[in-house]
Short mmCIF file of C-alpha atoms in Angstrom, two decimals:
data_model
loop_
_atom_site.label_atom_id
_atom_site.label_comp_id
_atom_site.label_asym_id
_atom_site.label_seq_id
_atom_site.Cartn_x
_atom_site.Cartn_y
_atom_site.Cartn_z
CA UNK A 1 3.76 33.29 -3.94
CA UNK A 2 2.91 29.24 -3.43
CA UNK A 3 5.40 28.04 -5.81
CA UNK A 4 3.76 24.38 -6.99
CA UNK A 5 5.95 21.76 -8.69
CA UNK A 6 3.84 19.56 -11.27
CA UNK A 7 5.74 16.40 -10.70
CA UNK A 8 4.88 16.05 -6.67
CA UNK A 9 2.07 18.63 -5.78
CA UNK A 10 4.48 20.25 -3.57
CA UNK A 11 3.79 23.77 -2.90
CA UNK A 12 5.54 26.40 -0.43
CA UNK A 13 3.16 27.99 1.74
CA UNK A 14 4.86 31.61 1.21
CA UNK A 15 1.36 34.04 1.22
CA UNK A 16 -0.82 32.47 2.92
CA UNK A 17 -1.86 29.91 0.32
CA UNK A 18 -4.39 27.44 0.57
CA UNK A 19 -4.78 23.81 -0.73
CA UNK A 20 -7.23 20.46 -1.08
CA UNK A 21 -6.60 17.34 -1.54
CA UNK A 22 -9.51 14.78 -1.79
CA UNK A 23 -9.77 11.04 -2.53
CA UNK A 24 -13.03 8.50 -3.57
CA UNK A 25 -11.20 5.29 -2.66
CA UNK A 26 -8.07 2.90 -4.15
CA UNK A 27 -8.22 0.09 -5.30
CA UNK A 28 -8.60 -2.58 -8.65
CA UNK A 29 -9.51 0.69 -10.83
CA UNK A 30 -7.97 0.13 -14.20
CA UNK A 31 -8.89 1.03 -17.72
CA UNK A 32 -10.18 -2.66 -18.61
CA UNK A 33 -13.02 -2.57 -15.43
CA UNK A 34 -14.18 1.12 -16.11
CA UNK A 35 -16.17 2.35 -18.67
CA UNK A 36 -16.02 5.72 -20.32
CA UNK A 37 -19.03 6.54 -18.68
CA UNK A 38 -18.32 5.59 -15.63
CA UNK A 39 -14.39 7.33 -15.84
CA UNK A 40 -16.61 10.55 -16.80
CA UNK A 41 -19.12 10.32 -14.03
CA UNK A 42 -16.37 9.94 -11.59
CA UNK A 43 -13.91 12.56 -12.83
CA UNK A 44 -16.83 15.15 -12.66
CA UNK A 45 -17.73 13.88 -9.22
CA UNK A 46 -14.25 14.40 -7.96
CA UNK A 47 -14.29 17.71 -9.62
CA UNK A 48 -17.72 18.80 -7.57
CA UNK A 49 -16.21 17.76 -4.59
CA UNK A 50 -13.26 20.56 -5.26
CA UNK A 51 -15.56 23.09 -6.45
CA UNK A 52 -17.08 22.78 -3.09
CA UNK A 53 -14.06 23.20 -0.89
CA UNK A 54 -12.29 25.42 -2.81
CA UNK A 55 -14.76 27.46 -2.59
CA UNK A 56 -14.69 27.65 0.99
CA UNK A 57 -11.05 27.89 1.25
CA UNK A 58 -10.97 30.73 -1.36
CA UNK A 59 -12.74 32.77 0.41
CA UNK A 60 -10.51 32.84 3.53
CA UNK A 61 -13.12 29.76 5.06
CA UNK A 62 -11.48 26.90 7.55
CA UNK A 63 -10.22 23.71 6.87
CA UNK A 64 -12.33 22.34 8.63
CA UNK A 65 -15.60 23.82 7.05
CA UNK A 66 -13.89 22.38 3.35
CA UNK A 67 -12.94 18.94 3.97
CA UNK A 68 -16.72 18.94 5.51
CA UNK A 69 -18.12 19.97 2.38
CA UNK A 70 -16.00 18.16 0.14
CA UNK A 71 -16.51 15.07 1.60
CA UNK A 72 -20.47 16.09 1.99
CA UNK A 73 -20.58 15.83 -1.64
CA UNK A 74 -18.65 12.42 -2.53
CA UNK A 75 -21.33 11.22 0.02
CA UNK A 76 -24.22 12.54 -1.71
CA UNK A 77 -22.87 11.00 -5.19
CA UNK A 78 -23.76 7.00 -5.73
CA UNK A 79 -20.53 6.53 -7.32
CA UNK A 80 -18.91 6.19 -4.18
CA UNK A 81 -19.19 3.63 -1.49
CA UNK A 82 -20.29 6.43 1.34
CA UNK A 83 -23.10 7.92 2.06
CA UNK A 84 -26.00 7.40 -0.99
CA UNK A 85 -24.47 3.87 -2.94
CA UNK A 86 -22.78 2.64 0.24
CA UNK A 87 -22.06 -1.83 0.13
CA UNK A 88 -23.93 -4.19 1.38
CA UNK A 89 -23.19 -5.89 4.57
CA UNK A 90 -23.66 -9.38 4.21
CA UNK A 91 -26.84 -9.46 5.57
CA UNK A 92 -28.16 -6.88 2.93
CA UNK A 93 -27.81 -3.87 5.03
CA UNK A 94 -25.82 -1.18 4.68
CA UNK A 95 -23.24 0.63 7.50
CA UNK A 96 -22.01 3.73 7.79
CA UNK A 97 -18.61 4.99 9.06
CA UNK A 98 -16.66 8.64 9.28
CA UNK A 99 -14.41 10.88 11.04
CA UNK A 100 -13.09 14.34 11.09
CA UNK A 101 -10.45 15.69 13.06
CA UNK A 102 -9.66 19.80 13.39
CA UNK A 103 -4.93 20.49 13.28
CA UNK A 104 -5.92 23.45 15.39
CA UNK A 105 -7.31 21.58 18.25
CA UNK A 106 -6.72 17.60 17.89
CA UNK A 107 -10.16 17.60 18.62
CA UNK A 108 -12.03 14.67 16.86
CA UNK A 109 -15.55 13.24 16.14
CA UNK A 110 -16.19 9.84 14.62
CA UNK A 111 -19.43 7.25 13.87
CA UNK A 112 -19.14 3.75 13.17
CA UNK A 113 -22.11 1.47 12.23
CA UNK A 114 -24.76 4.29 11.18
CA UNK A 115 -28.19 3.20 9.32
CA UNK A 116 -30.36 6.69 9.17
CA UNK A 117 -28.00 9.54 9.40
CA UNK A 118 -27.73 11.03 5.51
CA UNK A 119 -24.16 12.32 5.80
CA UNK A 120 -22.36 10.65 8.20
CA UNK A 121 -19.76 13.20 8.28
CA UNK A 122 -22.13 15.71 9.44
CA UNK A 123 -21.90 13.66 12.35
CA UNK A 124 -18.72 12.97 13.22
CA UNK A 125 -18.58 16.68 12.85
CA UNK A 126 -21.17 16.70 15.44
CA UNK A 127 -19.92 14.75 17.67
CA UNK A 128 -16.34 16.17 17.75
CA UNK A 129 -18.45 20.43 18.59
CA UNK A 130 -21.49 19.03 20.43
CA UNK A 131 -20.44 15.82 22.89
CA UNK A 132 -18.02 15.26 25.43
CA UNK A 133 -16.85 12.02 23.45
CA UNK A 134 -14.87 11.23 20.51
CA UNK A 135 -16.23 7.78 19.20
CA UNK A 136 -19.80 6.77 18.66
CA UNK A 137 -21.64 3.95 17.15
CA UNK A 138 -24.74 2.10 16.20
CA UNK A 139 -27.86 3.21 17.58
CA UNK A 140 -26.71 5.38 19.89
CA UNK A 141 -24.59 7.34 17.23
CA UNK A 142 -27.85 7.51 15.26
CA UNK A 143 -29.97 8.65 18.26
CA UNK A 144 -27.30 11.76 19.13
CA UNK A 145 -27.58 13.13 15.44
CA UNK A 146 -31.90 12.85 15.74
CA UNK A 147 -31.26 14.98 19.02
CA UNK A 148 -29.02 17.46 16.98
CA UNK A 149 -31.64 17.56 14.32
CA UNK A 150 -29.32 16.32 11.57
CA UNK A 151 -31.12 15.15 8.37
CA UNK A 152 -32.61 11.20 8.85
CA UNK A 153 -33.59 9.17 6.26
CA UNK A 154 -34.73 5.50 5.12
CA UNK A 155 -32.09 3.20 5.20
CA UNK A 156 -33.34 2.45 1.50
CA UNK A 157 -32.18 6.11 0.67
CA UNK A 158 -28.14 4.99 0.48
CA UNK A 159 -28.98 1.58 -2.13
CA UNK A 160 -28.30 1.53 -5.27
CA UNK A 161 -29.34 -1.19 -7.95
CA UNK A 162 -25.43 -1.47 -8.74
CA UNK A 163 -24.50 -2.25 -4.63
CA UNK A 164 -27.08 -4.57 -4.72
CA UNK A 165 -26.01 -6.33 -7.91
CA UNK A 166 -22.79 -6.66 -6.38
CA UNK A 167 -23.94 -7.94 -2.88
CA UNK A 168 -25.52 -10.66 -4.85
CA UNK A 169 -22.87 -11.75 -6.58
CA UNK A 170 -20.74 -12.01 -3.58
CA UNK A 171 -23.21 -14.21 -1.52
CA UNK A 172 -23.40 -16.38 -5.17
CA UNK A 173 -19.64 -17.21 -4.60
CA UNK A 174 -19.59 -18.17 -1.05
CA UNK A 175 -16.24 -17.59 -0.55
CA UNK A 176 -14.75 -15.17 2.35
CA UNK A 177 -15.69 -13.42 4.84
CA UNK A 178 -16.09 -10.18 2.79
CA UNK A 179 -15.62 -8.62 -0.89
CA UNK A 180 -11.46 -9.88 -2.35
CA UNK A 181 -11.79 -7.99 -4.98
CA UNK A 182 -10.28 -5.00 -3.32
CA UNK A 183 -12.86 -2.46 -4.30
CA UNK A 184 -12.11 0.17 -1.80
CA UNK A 185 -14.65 3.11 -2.23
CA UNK A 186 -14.34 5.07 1.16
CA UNK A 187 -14.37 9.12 0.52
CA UNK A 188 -11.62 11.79 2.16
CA UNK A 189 -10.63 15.09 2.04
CA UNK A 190 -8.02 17.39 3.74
CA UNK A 191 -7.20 21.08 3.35
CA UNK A 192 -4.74 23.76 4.57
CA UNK A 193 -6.58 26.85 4.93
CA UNK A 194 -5.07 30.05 4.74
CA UNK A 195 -4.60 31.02 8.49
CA UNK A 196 -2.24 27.56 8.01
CA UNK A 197 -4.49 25.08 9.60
CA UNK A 198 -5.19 21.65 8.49
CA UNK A 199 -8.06 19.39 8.94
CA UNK A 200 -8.84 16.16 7.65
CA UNK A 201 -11.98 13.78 7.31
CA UNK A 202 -13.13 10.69 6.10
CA UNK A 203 -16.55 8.77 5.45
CA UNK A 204 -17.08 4.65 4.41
CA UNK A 205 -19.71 2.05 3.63
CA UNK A 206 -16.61 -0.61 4.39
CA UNK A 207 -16.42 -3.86 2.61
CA UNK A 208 -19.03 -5.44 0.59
CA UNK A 209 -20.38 -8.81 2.47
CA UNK A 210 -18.58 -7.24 5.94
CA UNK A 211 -19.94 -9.03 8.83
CA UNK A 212 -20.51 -9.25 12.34
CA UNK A 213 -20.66 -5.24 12.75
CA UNK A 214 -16.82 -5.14 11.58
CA UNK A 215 -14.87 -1.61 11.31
CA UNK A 216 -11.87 -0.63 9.31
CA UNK A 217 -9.78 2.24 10.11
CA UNK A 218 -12.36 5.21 8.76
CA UNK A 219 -13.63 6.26 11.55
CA UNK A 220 -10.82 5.58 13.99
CA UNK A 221 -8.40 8.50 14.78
CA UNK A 222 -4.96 7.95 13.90
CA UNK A 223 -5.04 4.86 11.51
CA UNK A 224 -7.72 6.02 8.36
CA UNK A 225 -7.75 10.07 9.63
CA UNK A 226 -5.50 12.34 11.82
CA UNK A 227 -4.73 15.98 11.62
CA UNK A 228 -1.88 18.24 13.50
CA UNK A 229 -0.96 21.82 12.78
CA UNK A 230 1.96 20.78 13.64
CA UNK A 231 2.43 18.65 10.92
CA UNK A 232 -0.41 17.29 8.66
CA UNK A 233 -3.70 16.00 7.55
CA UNK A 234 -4.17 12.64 6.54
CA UNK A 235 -7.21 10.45 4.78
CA UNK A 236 -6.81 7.11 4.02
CA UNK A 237 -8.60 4.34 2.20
CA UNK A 238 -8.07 0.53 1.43
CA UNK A 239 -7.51 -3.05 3.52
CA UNK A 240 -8.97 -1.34 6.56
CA UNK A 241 -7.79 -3.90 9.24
CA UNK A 242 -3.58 -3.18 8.11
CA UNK A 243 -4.00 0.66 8.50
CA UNK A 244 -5.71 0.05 12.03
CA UNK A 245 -2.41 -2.14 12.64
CA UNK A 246 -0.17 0.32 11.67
CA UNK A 247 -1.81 3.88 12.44
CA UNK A 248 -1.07 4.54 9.57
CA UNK A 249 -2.57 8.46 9.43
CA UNK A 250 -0.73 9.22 12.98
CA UNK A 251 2.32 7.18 11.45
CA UNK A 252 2.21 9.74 8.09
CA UNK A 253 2.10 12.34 10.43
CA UNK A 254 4.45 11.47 12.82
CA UNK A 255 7.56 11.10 10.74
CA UNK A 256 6.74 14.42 9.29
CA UNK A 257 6.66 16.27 12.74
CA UNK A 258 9.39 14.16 14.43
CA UNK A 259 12.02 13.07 11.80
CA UNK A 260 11.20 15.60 9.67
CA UNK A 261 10.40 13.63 6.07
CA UNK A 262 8.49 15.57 3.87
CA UNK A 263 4.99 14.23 3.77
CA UNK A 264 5.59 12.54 0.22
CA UNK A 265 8.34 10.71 1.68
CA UNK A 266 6.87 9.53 5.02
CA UNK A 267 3.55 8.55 3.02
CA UNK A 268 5.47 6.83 0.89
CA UNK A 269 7.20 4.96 3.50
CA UNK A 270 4.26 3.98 5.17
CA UNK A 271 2.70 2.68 2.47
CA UNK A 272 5.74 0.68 1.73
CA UNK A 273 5.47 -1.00 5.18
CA UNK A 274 1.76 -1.44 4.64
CA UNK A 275 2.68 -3.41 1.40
CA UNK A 276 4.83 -5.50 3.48
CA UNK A 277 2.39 -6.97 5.55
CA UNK A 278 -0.19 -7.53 3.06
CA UNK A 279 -2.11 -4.07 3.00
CA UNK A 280 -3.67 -2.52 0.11
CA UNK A 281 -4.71 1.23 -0.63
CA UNK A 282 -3.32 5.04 -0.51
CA UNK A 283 -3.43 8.24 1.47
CA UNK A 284 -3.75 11.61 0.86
CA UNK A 285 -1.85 14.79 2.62
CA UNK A 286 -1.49 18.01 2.62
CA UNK A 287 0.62 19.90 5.58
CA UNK A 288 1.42 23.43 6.58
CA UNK A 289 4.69 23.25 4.09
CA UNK A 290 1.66 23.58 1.60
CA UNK A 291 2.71 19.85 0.21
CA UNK A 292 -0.77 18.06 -1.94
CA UNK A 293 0.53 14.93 -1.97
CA UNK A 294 -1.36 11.03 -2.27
CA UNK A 295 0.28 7.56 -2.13
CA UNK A 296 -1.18 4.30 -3.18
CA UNK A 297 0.09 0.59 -4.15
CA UNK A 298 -3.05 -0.35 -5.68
CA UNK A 299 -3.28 -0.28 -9.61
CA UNK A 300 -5.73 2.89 -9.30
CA UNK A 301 -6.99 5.92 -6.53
CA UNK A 302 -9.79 7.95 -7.07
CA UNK A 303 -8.31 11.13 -6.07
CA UNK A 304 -8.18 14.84 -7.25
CA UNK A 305 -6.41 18.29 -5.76
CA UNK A 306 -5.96 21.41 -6.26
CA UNK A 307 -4.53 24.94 -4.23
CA UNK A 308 -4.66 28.84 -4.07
CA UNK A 309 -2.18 28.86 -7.24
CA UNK A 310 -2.65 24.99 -8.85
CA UNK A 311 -5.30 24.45 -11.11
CA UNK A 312 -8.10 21.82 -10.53
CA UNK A 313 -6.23 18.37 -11.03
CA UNK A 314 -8.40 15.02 -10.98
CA UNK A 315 -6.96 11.50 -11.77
CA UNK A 316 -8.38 7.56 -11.70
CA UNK A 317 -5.13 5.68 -13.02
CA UNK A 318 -1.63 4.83 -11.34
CA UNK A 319 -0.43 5.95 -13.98
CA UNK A 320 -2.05 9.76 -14.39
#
């Protein structure tokens, strides 16, 4: 039987067991800048995005197929900066990035700078079964899904009155080259299926005010999204440009496989580094030891989990 302990999500992957872990971003989310309806909307949301994996995974479905769907629906959901209620760019538009990446394999698929594709994970998932590449962007990212007949819509379609409000704001200040207040909304999800393969994937908006076509570490393999049977799946979220620096996902990952931390600890290490150089945000895990695990240095992480024998578990604060 998966034996779970309550205090780290850890869970031994005796029978087969499966588990998901997803995550809606990290960042300044304390109880003084959330309201009760928005803590509500959001812990529902997270709980959706479960119910959809889950019930993929209970049913003996892939990894692959569950972090697809889970993250499908956090993309679909304008509390989120993904998909429908993605920022602003600082020229008013809006960019999308995601990835996905299959344990079994190491194959990958990832987007960057999307306008027209609804579910930019839908993609990256595209890209990874249906091209000989790994990495696309822009236009020509947007062009591949029209040819695979994914779903296109107005760029309108992924504003919301709230992302505009707080593109305005931002260009009232003048100050930066992007959004300081450390509102990181990207969207993740990874799952151990029961034949003991992990997948993991992840889908942005980026930073509020970002300019000049910039990309964080979402869609790029290894530093915002890695999977290995061999070891884990990792989805990350936060200061973008310090996870590209550090890789951290394939960093996670790699200290699990080669020095043999459990993911908890390596996560935790990493992030630990990341705070050292001035990096903000959290990852989530889950491996074939059957370990649910996130780890964050921001005051808050949208982030839920739950496995074959662990009820449904959803949490905003650092201190939940």
């Amino acid at each position: 039987m998966l034996n779970p302990d309550s205090a780290t999500g850890h869970e031994t992957n005796r029978e087969g067991g499966w588990r998901l872990v997803i995550h809606g971003g990290a960042g300044t989310m304390s109880r003084d800048r959330i309201t009760p309806e928005q803590d509500r909307e959001i812990r529902v949301a997270l709980g959706r995005a479960l119910d959809a994996g889950s019930a993929i995974l209970s049913k003996g479905g892939s990894a692959l197929d569950a972090v697809t769907e889970s993250v499908k629906v956090l993309e679909d959901d304008p509390n989120f900066n993904a998909g429908r209620g993605s920022v602003l760019t600082y020229d008013g538009e809006i960019e999308l990035d995601a990835s996905i990446m299959d344990g079994r394999t190491r194959s990958a698929g990832a987007v960057a700078g999307v306008s027209t594709t609804k579910n930019p994970v839908l993609l990256a998932r595209r890209v990874m079964e249906a091209s000989p590449h790994v990495f696309l962007g822009r236009k020509g990212a947007d062009r591949f899904a029209m040819e695979q007949g994914l779903e296109q819509v107005d760029p309108s379609y992924f504003e919301t009155p709230e992302r505009r409000r707080q593109w305005q704001e931002f260009r009232a200040r003048k100050v930066g080259y992007f959004d300081v207040d450390m509102k990181y909304g990207t969207v993740g999800a990874v799952a151990l299926d029961k034949e003991g393969h992990v997948a993991a994937a992840t889908s942005t908006g980026g930073l509020t005010g970002k300019r000049w076509g910039r990309i964080g570490d979402s869609p790029v393999i290894g530093a915002g999204t890695y999977a290995d049977d061999r070891a884990c799946a990792i989805s990350a979220t936060g200061a973008g440009e310090y996870f590209i620096r550090l890789g951290v996902a394939h960093e996670i990952c790699a200290r699990a496989r080669l020095k043999g931390e459990s993911l908890q600890k390596a996560a935790d290490m990493v992030i630990a580094e990341l705070t050292e150089i001035g990096g903000i945000g959290g990852v989530i895990a889950t491996g074939p030891q059957g370990e649910m695990i996130w780890s964050f240095n921001a005051p808050g992480m949208y982030r839920g989990r739950i496995g074959s024998s662990q009820p449904k578990q959803v949490a905003i604060f650092g201190d939940e």
